[in-house]
């Protein structure tokens, strides 16, 4: 039973690599999209326009109260119904991730913005920068610098969460490995391999977070 | 240059920080605003460039209303320099970049031109050597001098100083005051919130004394230090000068 044969991995390397690329692509795009939308939501929440702040708060609370997998299902099954045409697994999943992650990113970014001394905004406005310029050149760069470790932590969680795309049949790394595992009857080898890969990436990234935290603390 | 008429400001509904404050600063004049902490002097100076909005009254700078909705406040602010108690240099930019940012983004100067201007101003405040350092590598006094250079880079028609030496170690106060004295001698219009009575005596044309949000006394510095009319100003001076 424990007669393991890992030759199945190199034999299927191109299929597995395709899956890995999908996982990376999803993670990367979801991080970028999530941070962009999250920054926008965070700026709305701190804006002195109560209606906008409330809309943004409602959005954040709504998505934080739902399981991710449900959001993935919704966008996959409901959006085609609303639009009247199929949208494709990749785009629906990507939109789901961005919308879901943005809720978390916006909270991180809001905390980051609040950690910048109010005097910085006052000084920026005092030299004549507009509110938007002050945010862009003065407040956000400082906020993101302070937030880098926690943003990276969130990215690690996202990297792991992308494996949920198996529910809509998208071939990410995990799904590719599962296909190989079932077809070649190498369940133990493949799932061990998948675990090692996920662990390695996340562990290295976590070390990176700790390194950044130490560097920023000094 | 700066005209304030019956300025009132409330925090919330109950606490009035500024009570019917009227004040005028002529071109080239140096005004020192002093008073006990919590008297509203910092709030008053921040209303001049609209960083603190007011509830009623009128403020004009060089004939342009700060309070009118039609005023481009960002544009006005760029013409009024401000120096803060805690320096508020931008920590993610080096000294030169701090001084260049407003010139490039607000005045539309070319980077090379802004750089020349920045270096000249650093030289003027005695910090030419520190051009490529970051704010955290400088002493408090040096940071405040950079902040003054940052304000001057916009070629302002007036400069506001909000307790510019209160956060400094005693041995660094003079290097900042020296720069300010130089500015005053060059004819800059200045409004300075400070407890530095030596500075007030030496360079201020007028001293404004505030207490509980009111302007209690507005006198020439000779009169103010010679014979303050109000009891509250006398009491304040005796506390602050008695050592």
XYZ file of N, CA, C and O in Angstrom, chain A residues 32 60 77 137 155 166 174:
28
model
N -4.622 41.952 -7.243
C -4.595 43.294 -7.838
C -6.000 43.896 -7.847
O -6.231 45.011 -7.360
N -19.089 45.894 2.521
C -18.082 45.150 3.275
C -18.741 44.154 4.225
O -18.382 42.969 4.266
N -23.613 30.689 -11.321
C -24.933 30.232 -11.764
C -25.912 31.369 -12.029
O -26.751 31.271 -12.912
N -0.360 60.809 -3.095
C 1.084 60.992 -2.937
C 1.561 60.896 -1.492
O 2.723 60.612 -1.239
N -2.925 37.687 1.043
C -2.631 37.077 -0.254
C -2.379 35.578 -0.105
O -2.761 34.782 -0.966
N -12.526 24.431 -7.832
C -12.891 23.098 -8.324
C -14.406 22.942 -8.424
O -14.906 22.216 -9.253
N -4.863 22.198 -8.005
C -5.460 21.098 -7.255
C -6.289 20.199 -8.169
O -6.196 18.967 -8.105
